[in-house]
Amino acid sequence: MHNIVYMDEFHERDLKPTKGLQKYFKLVEEAIPVFFPENSLQECACHACYYSQTVPAFTKYGMKYVECNDCNSLWVSPRPSEEAVLRYFKESDAEEFWRTEFIHLADRKRKEKILQPWIRWIEDSTQEYYQKANSIADIHTKQLVYLDELRKLQRFDRKLLINPFLSHSVVGGYSDISIYQEPAMQSLQKANVDVVTLFDVLGMTAQPAELLSAIYQALIPGGLCFITTTLVSGFDVQILWETATNIYPPARLNLFSDAGLLKLVDTAGFECVEFSTPGILDIEMVD
């Protein structure tokens, strides 16, 4: 396994303009009791190592975070169902604001500093580990401008988008990308691809282990899964804890530790060939 540390110089305000972020968080706080009433939530064990003993961590927007006594992962428990989470991302005012306004406030910077590096990572690693790959599927992206970059990947003849919470009006312009709008677990049963991208999705799914297992089954033997997620072991999270701006439900139902994430992917059947810890914004978020 390659351990990679990536550093770059840019500011959080370039990617998440403060005024827009404050409005988004206000909408999230208002939406949570509507979409996730307390009597619909269920207690759960650690999704990384399945250990059941936990320590209370903090409460944010009415949802309780707990920490695993074994692998130190952090997650929301009691938590909503996967169906409720998908409905939130499809129907809430918060996510409508994210898709139609907030995400476009820093399009150029996000493309330059996040999306284009993702594309280079996919290209370089596919060339190194699986040169014959010619199909790719992206799952549940919230980064709509990422689709513009995805369609530029020349090496892939077949491109799929698995996303149940984007409307036809949003994805209709991407005729060169096959669109599956059923939930991922169902859509993956029909997919048979060389590469899957799972960017910032493990944090927002109520069923991370089940999702990774479904991806493993959908991949061609030797295929690749690219994952990005916010880890609880990040410097900013450890220092700021409940005040960290990048911890909020339901987009961050799960914040795995390094050990927890590696356990999770191993249990699903994967071999981890690269593990990167960017740390790009950690210091600035604490400052």
PDB file of C-alpha atoms in Angstrom:
ATOM      1  CA  MET A   1       0.000   0.000   0.000  1.00  0.00           C
ATOM      2  CA  HIS A   2       1.317   3.442  -0.961  1.00  0.00           C
ATOM      3  CA  ASN A   3       0.978   6.107   1.727  1.00  0.00           C
ATOM      4  CA  ILE A   4       0.701   9.520   0.103  1.00  0.00           C
ATOM      5  CA  VAL A   5       0.658  12.988   1.684  1.00  0.00           C
ATOM      6  CA  TYR A   6      -0.593  15.726  -0.637  1.00  0.00           C
ATOM      7  CA  MET A   7      -0.267  19.410   0.156  1.00  0.00           C
ATOM      8  CA  ASP A   8      -1.385  22.500  -1.736  1.00  0.00           C
ATOM      9  CA  GLU A   9      -1.963  26.147  -0.929  1.00  0.00           C
ATOM     10  CA  PHE A  10      -5.473  27.512  -1.008  1.00  0.00           C
ATOM     11  CA  HIS A  11      -8.006  28.831   1.438  1.00  0.00           C
ATOM     12  CA  GLU A  12     -11.270  27.371   2.705  1.00  0.00           C
ATOM     13  CA  ARG A  13     -13.050  30.604   1.782  1.00  0.00           C
ATOM     14  CA  ASP A  14     -12.057  29.985  -1.846  1.00  0.00           C
ATOM     15  CA  LEU A  15     -14.037  26.723  -1.854  1.00  0.00           C
ATOM     16  CA  LYS A  16     -16.786  27.506   0.659  1.00  0.00           C
ATOM     17  CA  PRO A  17     -17.684  31.222   0.659  1.00  0.00           C
ATOM     18  CA  THR A  18     -18.682  32.162   4.222  1.00  0.00           C
ATOM     19  CA  LYS A  19     -22.014  33.858   3.479  1.00  0.00           C
ATOM     20  CA  GLY A  20     -23.267  30.966   1.383  1.00  0.00           C
ATOM     21  CA  LEU A  21     -22.045  28.414   3.913  1.00  0.00           C
ATOM     22  CA  GLN A  22     -23.892  30.125   6.760  1.00  0.00           C
ATOM     23  CA  LYS A  23     -27.143  30.055   4.769  1.00  0.00           C
ATOM     24  CA  TYR A  24     -26.608  26.384   3.906  1.00  0.00           C
ATOM     25  CA  PHE A  25     -26.048  25.404   7.554  1.00  0.00           C
ATOM     26  CA  LYS A  26     -29.171  27.317   8.607  1.00  0.00           C
ATOM     27  CA  LEU A  27     -31.212  25.386   6.032  1.00  0.00           C
ATOM     28  CA  VAL A  28     -29.658  22.091   7.195  1.00  0.00           C
ATOM     29  CA  GLU A  29     -30.565  22.805  10.819  1.00  0.00           C
ATOM     30  CA  GLU A  30     -34.163  23.619   9.831  1.00  0.00           C
ATOM     31  CA  ALA A  31     -34.493  20.505   7.633  1.00  0.00           C
ATOM     32  CA  ILE A  32     -33.209  17.875  10.063  1.00  0.00           C
ATOM     33  CA  PRO A  33     -36.256  17.650  12.386  1.00  0.00           C
ATOM     34  CA  VAL A  34     -38.538  17.621   9.324  1.00  0.00           C
ATOM     35  CA  PHE A  35     -36.803  14.768   7.485  1.00  0.00           C
ATOM     36  CA  PHE A  36     -35.452  12.881  10.523  1.00  0.00           C
ATOM     37  CA  PRO A  37     -37.964  12.948  13.398  1.00  0.00           C
ATOM     38  CA  GLU A  38     -36.483  11.548  16.591  1.00  0.00           C
ATOM     39  CA  ASN A  39     -38.853   8.571  16.727  1.00  0.00           C
ATOM     40  CA  SER A  40     -37.604   7.387  13.304  1.00  0.00           C
ATOM     41  CA  LEU A  41     -33.940   7.064  14.338  1.00  0.00           C
ATOM     42  CA  GLN A  42     -32.273   3.782  15.326  1.00  0.00           C
ATOM     43  CA  GLU A  43     -29.252   2.956  17.471  1.00  0.00           C
ATOM     44  CA  CYS A  44     -26.361   1.284  15.630  1.00  0.00           C
ATOM     45  CA  ALA A  45     -22.919  -0.170  16.304  1.00  0.00           C
ATOM     46  CA  CYS A  46     -19.715   0.998  14.627  1.00  0.00           C
ATOM     47  CA  HIS A  47     -20.000   0.583  10.864  1.00  0.00           C
ATOM     48  CA  ALA A  48     -16.245   0.072  10.515  1.00  0.00           C
ATOM     49  CA  CYS A  49     -15.425  -2.601  13.101  1.00  0.00           C
ATOM     50  CA  TYR A  50     -18.939  -3.510  14.387  1.00  0.00           C
ATOM     51  CA  TYR A  51     -17.898  -2.835  17.988  1.00  0.00           C
ATOM     52  CA  SER A  52     -20.952  -1.925  20.064  1.00  0.00           C
ATOM     53  CA  GLN A  53     -19.353  -0.083  23.000  1.00  0.00           C
ATOM     54  CA  THR A  54     -19.273   3.667  22.494  1.00  0.00           C
ATOM     55  CA  VAL A  55     -18.549   6.949  24.243  1.00  0.00           C
ATOM     56  CA  PRO A  56     -20.907   9.933  23.747  1.00  0.00           C
ATOM     57  CA  ALA A  57     -19.110  12.623  21.751  1.00  0.00           C
ATOM     58  CA  PHE A  58     -21.443  15.596  21.125  1.00  0.00           C
ATOM     59  CA  THR A  59     -24.772  16.631  19.629  1.00  0.00           C
ATOM     60  CA  LYS A  60     -25.074  18.704  16.466  1.00  0.00           C
ATOM     61  CA  TYR A  61     -28.320  19.969  14.945  1.00  0.00           C
ATOM     62  CA  GLY A  62     -30.159  17.606  17.290  1.00  0.00           C
ATOM     63  CA  MET A  63     -28.284  14.467  16.171  1.00  0.00           C
ATOM     64  CA  LYS A  64     -26.011  12.598  18.603  1.00  0.00           C
ATOM     65  CA  TYR A  65     -22.476  11.589  17.645  1.00  0.00           C
ATOM     66  CA  VAL A  66     -20.752   8.705  19.413  1.00  0.00           C
ATOM     67  CA  GLU A  67     -17.156   7.444  19.290  1.00  0.00           C
ATOM     68  CA  CYS A  68     -16.131   3.800  18.953  1.00  0.00           C
ATOM     69  CA  ASN A  69     -14.213   2.396  21.927  1.00  0.00           C
ATOM     70  CA  ASP A  70     -12.263   0.118  19.575  1.00  0.00           C
ATOM     71  CA  CYS A  71     -11.303   1.914  16.306  1.00  0.00           C
ATOM     72  CA  ASN A  72     -12.185   5.486  17.423  1.00  0.00           C
ATOM     73  CA  SER A  73     -14.452   6.162  14.466  1.00  0.00           C
ATOM     74  CA  LEU A  74     -17.194   8.764  14.976  1.00  0.00           C
ATOM     75  CA  TRP A  75     -20.788   8.430  13.769  1.00  0.00           C
ATOM     76  CA  VAL A  76     -24.389   9.468  14.348  1.00  0.00           C
ATOM     77  CA  SER A  77     -26.392   7.095  16.550  1.00  0.00           C
ATOM     78  CA  PRO A  78     -29.353   6.845  16.686  1.00  0.00           C
ATOM     79  CA  ARG A  79     -29.419   7.482  12.954  1.00  0.00           C
ATOM     80  CA  PRO A  80     -31.917   7.726  10.058  1.00  0.00           C
ATOM     81  CA  SER A  81     -32.529   5.024   7.469  1.00  0.00           C
ATOM     82  CA  GLU A  82     -30.864   5.114   4.071  1.00  0.00           C
ATOM     83  CA  GLU A  83     -34.256   5.837   2.487  1.00  0.00           C
ATOM     84  CA  ALA A  84     -34.720   8.898   4.717  1.00  0.00           C
ATOM     85  CA  VAL A  85     -31.207  10.137   3.908  1.00  0.00           C
ATOM     86  CA  LEU A  86     -31.797   9.850   0.158  1.00  0.00           C
ATOM     87  CA  ARG A  87     -35.133  11.639   0.495  1.00  0.00           C
ATOM     88  CA  TYR A  88     -33.379  14.467   2.346  1.00  0.00           C
ATOM     89  CA  PHE A  89     -30.767  14.889  -0.382  1.00  0.00           C
ATOM     90  CA  LYS A  90     -33.462  14.813  -3.041  1.00  0.00           C
ATOM     91  CA  GLU A  91     -36.118  17.037  -1.465  1.00  0.00           C
ATOM     92  CA  SER A  92     -34.688  19.331   1.226  1.00  0.00           C
ATOM     93  CA  ASP A  93     -34.324  23.088   0.713  1.00  0.00           C
ATOM     94  CA  ALA A  94     -30.777  22.814   2.042  1.00  0.00           C
ATOM     95  CA  GLU A  95     -29.647  20.479  -0.725  1.00  0.00           C
ATOM     96  CA  GLU A  96     -31.619  22.380  -3.364  1.00  0.00           C
ATOM     97  CA  PHE A  97     -29.688  25.498  -2.307  1.00  0.00           C
ATOM     98  CA  TRP A  98     -26.429  23.519  -2.461  1.00  0.00           C
ATOM     99  CA  ARG A  99     -27.118  22.279  -6.007  1.00  0.00           C
ATOM    100  CA  THR A 100     -28.526  25.443  -7.523  1.00  0.00           C
ATOM    101  CA  GLU A 101     -26.633  28.234  -5.759  1.00  0.00           C
ATOM    102  CA  PHE A 102     -23.936  27.390  -3.231  1.00  0.00           C
ATOM    103  CA  ILE A 103     -21.905  24.947  -5.319  1.00  0.00           C
ATOM    104  CA  HIS A 104     -21.613  27.540  -8.091  1.00  0.00           C
ATOM    105  CA  LEU A 105     -20.204  30.291  -5.854  1.00  0.00           C
ATOM    106  CA  ALA A 106     -16.689  28.899  -6.296  1.00  0.00           C
ATOM    107  CA  ASP A 107     -16.910  26.800  -9.471  1.00  0.00           C
ATOM    108  CA  ARG A 108     -13.543  27.821 -10.847  1.00  0.00           C
ATOM    109  CA  LYS A 109     -11.645  27.225  -7.613  1.00  0.00           C
ATOM    110  CA  ARG A 110     -13.346  23.903  -6.957  1.00  0.00           C
ATOM    111  CA  LYS A 111     -12.516  22.697 -10.457  1.00  0.00           C
ATOM    112  CA  GLU A 112      -8.911  23.803 -10.145  1.00  0.00           C
ATOM    113  CA  LYS A 113      -8.214  22.680  -6.596  1.00  0.00           C
ATOM    114  CA  ILE A 114     -10.439  19.628  -6.101  1.00  0.00           C
ATOM    115  CA  LEU A 115     -12.098  18.254  -9.222  1.00  0.00           C
ATOM    116  CA  GLN A 116      -9.198  18.384 -11.656  1.00  0.00           C
ATOM    117  CA  PRO A 117      -6.822  16.749  -9.128  1.00  0.00           C
ATOM    118  CA  TRP A 118      -9.453  13.999  -8.720  1.00  0.00           C
ATOM    119  CA  ILE A 119      -9.435  13.479 -12.484  1.00  0.00           C
ATOM    120  CA  ARG A 120      -5.620  13.304 -12.589  1.00  0.00           C
ATOM    121  CA  TRP A 121      -5.706  10.829  -9.707  1.00  0.00           C
ATOM    122  CA  ILE A 122      -8.152   8.609 -11.589  1.00  0.00           C
ATOM    123  CA  GLU A 123      -6.124   8.803 -14.791  1.00  0.00           C
ATOM    124  CA  ASP A 124      -2.738   8.182 -13.171  1.00  0.00           C
ATOM    125  CA  SER A 125      -3.840   5.367 -10.868  1.00  0.00           C
ATOM    126  CA  THR A 126      -5.863   3.621 -13.554  1.00  0.00           C
ATOM    127  CA  GLN A 127      -2.808   3.742 -15.817  1.00  0.00           C
ATOM    128  CA  GLU A 128      -0.706   2.228 -13.021  1.00  0.00           C
ATOM    129  CA  TYR A 129      -3.060  -0.418 -11.651  1.00  0.00           C
ATOM    130  CA  TYR A 130      -5.591  -1.331 -14.365  1.00  0.00           C
ATOM    131  CA  GLN A 131      -4.617  -0.153 -17.831  1.00  0.00           C
ATOM    132  CA  LYS A 132      -7.349  -2.047 -19.682  1.00  0.00           C
ATOM    133  CA  ALA A 133     -10.160  -0.219 -17.818  1.00  0.00           C
ATOM    134  CA  ASN A 134     -12.694   1.355 -20.186  1.00  0.00           C
ATOM    135  CA  SER A 135     -15.814   1.863 -18.016  1.00  0.00           C
ATOM    136  CA  ILE A 136     -16.400   4.096 -14.987  1.00  0.00           C
ATOM    137  CA  ALA A 137     -19.336   4.747 -12.639  1.00  0.00           C
ATOM    138  CA  ASP A 138     -19.705   7.655 -10.219  1.00  0.00           C
ATOM    139  CA  ILE A 139     -21.954   7.201  -7.202  1.00  0.00           C
ATOM    140  CA  HIS A 140     -24.043   9.908  -5.504  1.00  0.00           C
ATOM    141  CA  THR A 141     -21.857  12.904  -6.287  1.00  0.00           C
ATOM    142  CA  LYS A 142     -22.924  16.255  -4.838  1.00  0.00           C
ATOM    143  CA  GLN A 143     -20.326  18.014  -6.994  1.00  0.00           C
ATOM    144  CA  LEU A 144     -22.352  18.749 -10.111  1.00  0.00           C
ATOM    145  CA  VAL A 145     -19.469  20.442 -11.895  1.00  0.00           C
ATOM    146  CA  TYR A 146     -17.592  17.174 -11.489  1.00  0.00           C
ATOM    147  CA  LEU A 147     -19.710  15.774 -14.310  1.00  0.00           C
ATOM    148  CA  ASP A 148     -18.099  18.271 -16.676  1.00  0.00           C
ATOM    149  CA  GLU A 149     -14.705  16.881 -15.718  1.00  0.00           C
ATOM    150  CA  LEU A 150     -15.872  13.248 -15.787  1.00  0.00           C
ATOM    151  CA  ARG A 151     -16.953  13.481 -19.414  1.00  0.00           C
ATOM    152  CA  LYS A 152     -13.412  14.602 -20.337  1.00  0.00           C
ATOM    153  CA  LEU A 153     -11.905  11.269 -19.281  1.00  0.00           C
ATOM    154  CA  GLN A 154     -10.956   9.982 -22.711  1.00  0.00           C
ATOM    155  CA  ARG A 155      -9.777   6.537 -21.648  1.00  0.00           C
ATOM    156  CA  PHE A 156     -13.287   5.439 -20.641  1.00  0.00           C
ATOM    157  CA  ASP A 157     -15.677   4.514 -23.439  1.00  0.00           C
ATOM    158  CA  ARG A 158     -18.557   3.946 -21.017  1.00  0.00           C
ATOM    159  CA  LYS A 159     -19.491   6.390 -18.261  1.00  0.00           C
ATOM    160  CA  LEU A 160     -22.278   5.900 -15.701  1.00  0.00           C
ATOM    161  CA  LEU A 161     -23.780   8.229 -13.149  1.00  0.00           C
ATOM    162  CA  ILE A 162     -25.605   6.540 -10.254  1.00  0.00           C
ATOM    163  CA  ASN A 163     -27.547   9.244  -8.472  1.00  0.00           C
ATOM    164  CA  PRO A 164     -31.144   9.061  -7.197  1.00  0.00           C
ATOM    165  CA  PHE A 165     -31.358  12.632  -5.900  1.00  0.00           C
ATOM    166  CA  LEU A 166     -30.477  14.614  -9.032  1.00  0.00           C
ATOM    167  CA  SER A 167     -33.428  15.575 -11.212  1.00  0.00           C
ATOM    168  CA  HIS A 168     -33.740  14.885 -14.938  1.00  0.00           C
ATOM    169  CA  SER A 169     -33.457  18.629 -15.542  1.00  0.00           C
ATOM    170  CA  VAL A 170     -30.014  18.621 -13.903  1.00  0.00           C
ATOM    171  CA  VAL A 171     -28.545  15.519 -15.557  1.00  0.00           C
ATOM    172  CA  GLY A 172     -30.431  15.655 -18.844  1.00  0.00           C
ATOM    173  CA  GLY A 173     -27.671  17.603 -20.564  1.00  0.00           C
ATOM    174  CA  TYR A 174     -25.137  14.796 -20.146  1.00  0.00           C
ATOM    175  CA  SER A 175     -26.204  12.573 -23.026  1.00  0.00           C
ATOM    176  CA  ASP A 176     -22.767  10.936 -23.163  1.00  0.00           C
ATOM    177  CA  ILE A 177     -23.165   9.636 -19.571  1.00  0.00           C
ATOM    178  CA  SER A 178     -25.626   6.841 -18.758  1.00  0.00           C
ATOM    179  CA  ILE A 179     -27.850   7.905 -15.867  1.00  0.00           C
ATOM    180  CA  TYR A 180     -29.101   5.441 -13.224  1.00  0.00           C
ATOM    181  CA  GLN A 181     -31.518   7.184 -10.846  1.00  0.00           C
ATOM    182  CA  GLU A 182     -32.362   4.278  -8.582  1.00  0.00           C
ATOM    183  CA  PRO A 183     -30.559   4.070  -5.204  1.00  0.00           C
ATOM    184  CA  ALA A 184     -26.970   2.858  -5.468  1.00  0.00           C
ATOM    185  CA  MET A 185     -27.547  -0.600  -4.028  1.00  0.00           C
ATOM    186  CA  GLN A 186     -30.174  -1.286  -6.712  1.00  0.00           C
ATOM    187  CA  SER A 187     -28.344   0.407  -9.584  1.00  0.00           C
ATOM    188  CA  LEU A 188     -25.106  -1.439  -8.855  1.00  0.00           C
ATOM    189  CA  GLN A 189     -26.859  -4.756  -9.442  1.00  0.00           C
ATOM    190  CA  LYS A 190     -27.158  -3.713 -13.104  1.00  0.00           C
ATOM    191  CA  ALA A 191     -23.669  -2.242 -13.394  1.00  0.00           C
ATOM    192  CA  ASN A 192     -20.563  -4.134 -14.414  1.00  0.00           C
ATOM    193  CA  VAL A 193     -17.701  -1.662 -14.546  1.00  0.00           C
ATOM    194  CA  ASP A 194     -13.929  -1.350 -14.255  1.00  0.00           C
ATOM    195  CA  VAL A 195     -13.782   1.756 -12.057  1.00  0.00           C
ATOM    196  CA  VAL A 196     -16.071   3.295  -9.420  1.00  0.00           C
ATOM    197  CA  THR A 197     -15.665   6.743  -7.884  1.00  0.00           C
ATOM    198  CA  LEU A 198     -17.105   7.359  -4.419  1.00  0.00           C
ATOM    199  CA  PHE A 199     -16.248  10.960  -3.660  1.00  0.00           C
ATOM    200  CA  ASP A 200     -17.467  12.281  -0.283  1.00  0.00           C
ATOM    201  CA  VAL A 201     -20.204   9.641  -0.118  1.00  0.00           C
ATOM    202  CA  LEU A 202     -19.156   7.270   2.696  1.00  0.00           C
ATOM    203  CA  GLY A 203     -19.766  10.066   5.159  1.00  0.00           C
ATOM    204  CA  MET A 204     -23.377  10.556   4.132  1.00  0.00           C
ATOM    205  CA  THR A 205     -24.647   7.003   3.708  1.00  0.00           C
ATOM    206  CA  ALA A 206     -26.483   5.202   6.500  1.00  0.00           C
ATOM    207  CA  GLN A 207     -25.130   1.893   5.151  1.00  0.00           C
ATOM    208  CA  PRO A 208     -21.425   2.303   4.335  1.00  0.00           C
ATOM    209  CA  ALA A 209     -20.522  -1.394   4.656  1.00  0.00           C
ATOM    210  CA  GLU A 210     -23.422  -2.499   2.460  1.00  0.00           C
ATOM    211  CA  LEU A 211     -22.571   0.139  -0.145  1.00  0.00           C
ATOM    212  CA  LEU A 212     -18.924  -0.940  -0.380  1.00  0.00           C
ATOM    213  CA  SER A 213     -19.938  -4.590  -0.653  1.00  0.00           C
ATOM    214  CA  ALA A 214     -22.318  -3.737  -3.513  1.00  0.00           C
ATOM    215  CA  ILE A 215     -19.533  -1.828  -5.274  1.00  0.00           C
ATOM    216  CA  TYR A 216     -17.167  -4.772  -4.866  1.00  0.00           C
ATOM    217  CA  GLN A 217     -19.721  -7.060  -6.474  1.00  0.00           C
ATOM    218  CA  ALA A 218     -20.313  -4.638  -9.356  1.00  0.00           C
ATOM    219  CA  LEU A 219     -16.626  -4.230 -10.230  1.00  0.00           C
ATOM    220  CA  ILE A 220     -14.853  -6.323 -12.838  1.00  0.00           C
ATOM    221  CA  PRO A 221     -12.210  -8.522 -11.075  1.00  0.00           C
ATOM    222  CA  GLY A 222      -9.162  -6.293 -10.642  1.00  0.00           C
ATOM    223  CA  GLY A 223     -11.274  -3.140 -10.884  1.00  0.00           C
ATOM    224  CA  LEU A 224     -10.643   0.028  -8.881  1.00  0.00           C
ATOM    225  CA  CYS A 225     -12.689   2.027  -6.386  1.00  0.00           C
ATOM    226  CA  PHE A 226     -11.615   5.628  -5.683  1.00  0.00           C
ATOM    227  CA  ILE A 227     -12.802   6.958  -2.313  1.00  0.00           C
ATOM    228  CA  THR A 228     -12.576  10.351  -0.626  1.00  0.00           C
ATOM    229  CA  THR A 229     -14.040  10.995   2.813  1.00  0.00           C
ATOM    230  CA  THR A 230     -13.531  13.186   5.874  1.00  0.00           C
ATOM    231  CA  LEU A 231     -11.718  11.305   8.647  1.00  0.00           C
ATOM    232  CA  VAL A 232     -12.122  11.851  12.369  1.00  0.00           C
ATOM    233  CA  SER A 233      -8.331  11.675  12.677  1.00  0.00           C
ATOM    234  CA  GLY A 234      -7.934  14.970  10.798  1.00  0.00           C
ATOM    235  CA  PHE A 235      -6.124  17.657  12.800  1.00  0.00           C
ATOM    236  CA  ASP A 236      -8.992  20.142  12.493  1.00  0.00           C
ATOM    237  CA  VAL A 237     -11.608  17.635  13.652  1.00  0.00           C
ATOM    238  CA  GLN A 238      -9.521  16.546  16.639  1.00  0.00           C
ATOM    239  CA  ILE A 239      -8.976  20.143  17.764  1.00  0.00           C
ATOM    240  CA  LEU A 240     -12.348  21.701  16.944  1.00  0.00           C
ATOM    241  CA  TRP A 241     -14.530  18.610  17.558  1.00  0.00           C
ATOM    242  CA  GLU A 242     -18.218  19.622  17.570  1.00  0.00           C
ATOM    243  CA  THR A 243     -17.382  23.163  16.365  1.00  0.00           C
ATOM    244  CA  ALA A 244     -15.630  21.894  13.218  1.00  0.00           C
ATOM    245  CA  THR A 245     -17.482  23.284  10.194  1.00  0.00           C
ATOM    246  CA  ASN A 246     -16.961  20.066   8.230  1.00  0.00           C
ATOM    247  CA  ILE A 247     -18.882  17.954  10.777  1.00  0.00           C
ATOM    248  CA  TYR A 248     -22.617  18.189  10.269  1.00  0.00           C
ATOM    249  CA  PRO A 249     -25.423  15.685   9.699  1.00  0.00           C
ATOM    250  CA  PRO A 250     -26.577  14.147   7.472  1.00  0.00           C
ATOM    251  CA  ALA A 251     -23.664  14.826   5.078  1.00  0.00           C
ATOM    252  CA  ARG A 252     -21.323  13.601   7.820  1.00  0.00           C
ATOM    253  CA  LEU A 253     -23.156  10.700   9.415  1.00  0.00           C
ATOM    254  CA  ASN A 254     -19.834   8.819   9.513  1.00  0.00           C
ATOM    255  CA  LEU A 255     -16.310  10.041  10.189  1.00  0.00           C
ATOM    256  CA  PHE A 256     -14.056   7.011  10.195  1.00  0.00           C
ATOM    257  CA  SER A 257     -10.626   6.820  11.759  1.00  0.00           C
ATOM    258  CA  ASP A 258      -7.727   5.720   9.559  1.00  0.00           C
ATOM    259  CA  ALA A 259      -7.907   2.247  11.106  1.00  0.00           C
ATOM    260  CA  GLY A 260     -11.683   2.143  10.824  1.00  0.00           C
ATOM    261  CA  LEU A 261     -11.699   3.044   7.136  1.00  0.00           C
ATOM    262  CA  LEU A 262      -9.047   0.447   6.308  1.00  0.00           C
ATOM    263  CA  LYS A 263     -11.048  -2.162   8.252  1.00  0.00           C
ATOM    264  CA  LEU A 264     -14.190  -1.197   6.363  1.00  0.00           C
ATOM    265  CA  VAL A 265     -12.678  -1.552   2.870  1.00  0.00           C
ATOM    266  CA  ASP A 266     -10.900  -4.772   3.838  1.00  0.00           C
ATOM    267  CA  THR A 267     -14.144  -6.343   5.100  1.00  0.00           C
ATOM    268  CA  ALA A 268     -15.831  -5.487   1.784  1.00  0.00           C
ATOM    269  CA  GLY A 269     -13.135  -7.503  -0.022  1.00  0.00           C
ATOM    270  CA  PHE A 270     -10.917  -4.696  -1.287  1.00  0.00           C
ATOM    271  CA  GLU A 271      -7.145  -4.398  -1.113  1.00  0.00           C
ATOM    272  CA  CYS A 272      -6.061  -0.828  -0.324  1.00  0.00           C
ATOM    273  CA  VAL A 273      -3.283   0.114  -2.772  1.00  0.00           C
ATOM    274  CA  GLU A 274      -3.097   3.852  -1.980  1.00  0.00           C
ATOM    275  CA  PHE A 275      -3.898   5.786   1.178  1.00  0.00           C
ATOM    276  CA  SER A 276      -3.643   9.564   0.965  1.00  0.00           C
ATOM    277  CA  THR A 277      -3.919  12.103   3.796  1.00  0.00           C
ATOM    278  CA  PRO A 278      -4.114  15.539   2.157  1.00  0.00           C
ATOM    279  CA  GLY A 279      -4.437  17.760   5.243  1.00  0.00           C
ATOM    280  CA  ILE A 280      -4.967  20.659   2.854  1.00  0.00           C
ATOM    281  CA  LEU A 281      -7.372  22.799   4.889  1.00  0.00           C
ATOM    282  CA  ASP A 282      -6.819  21.453   8.403  1.00  0.00           C
ATOM    283  CA  ILE A 283      -4.608  24.259   9.757  1.00  0.00           C
ATOM    284  CA  GLU A 284      -6.704  27.056   8.268  1.00  0.00           C
ATOM    285  CA  MET A 285      -9.912  25.608   9.723  1.00  0.00           C
ATOM    286  CA  VAL A 286      -8.338  25.679  13.195  1.00  0.00           C
ATOM    287  CA  ASP A 287      -6.786  29.144  12.791  1.00  0.00           C
TER     288      ASP A 287
END
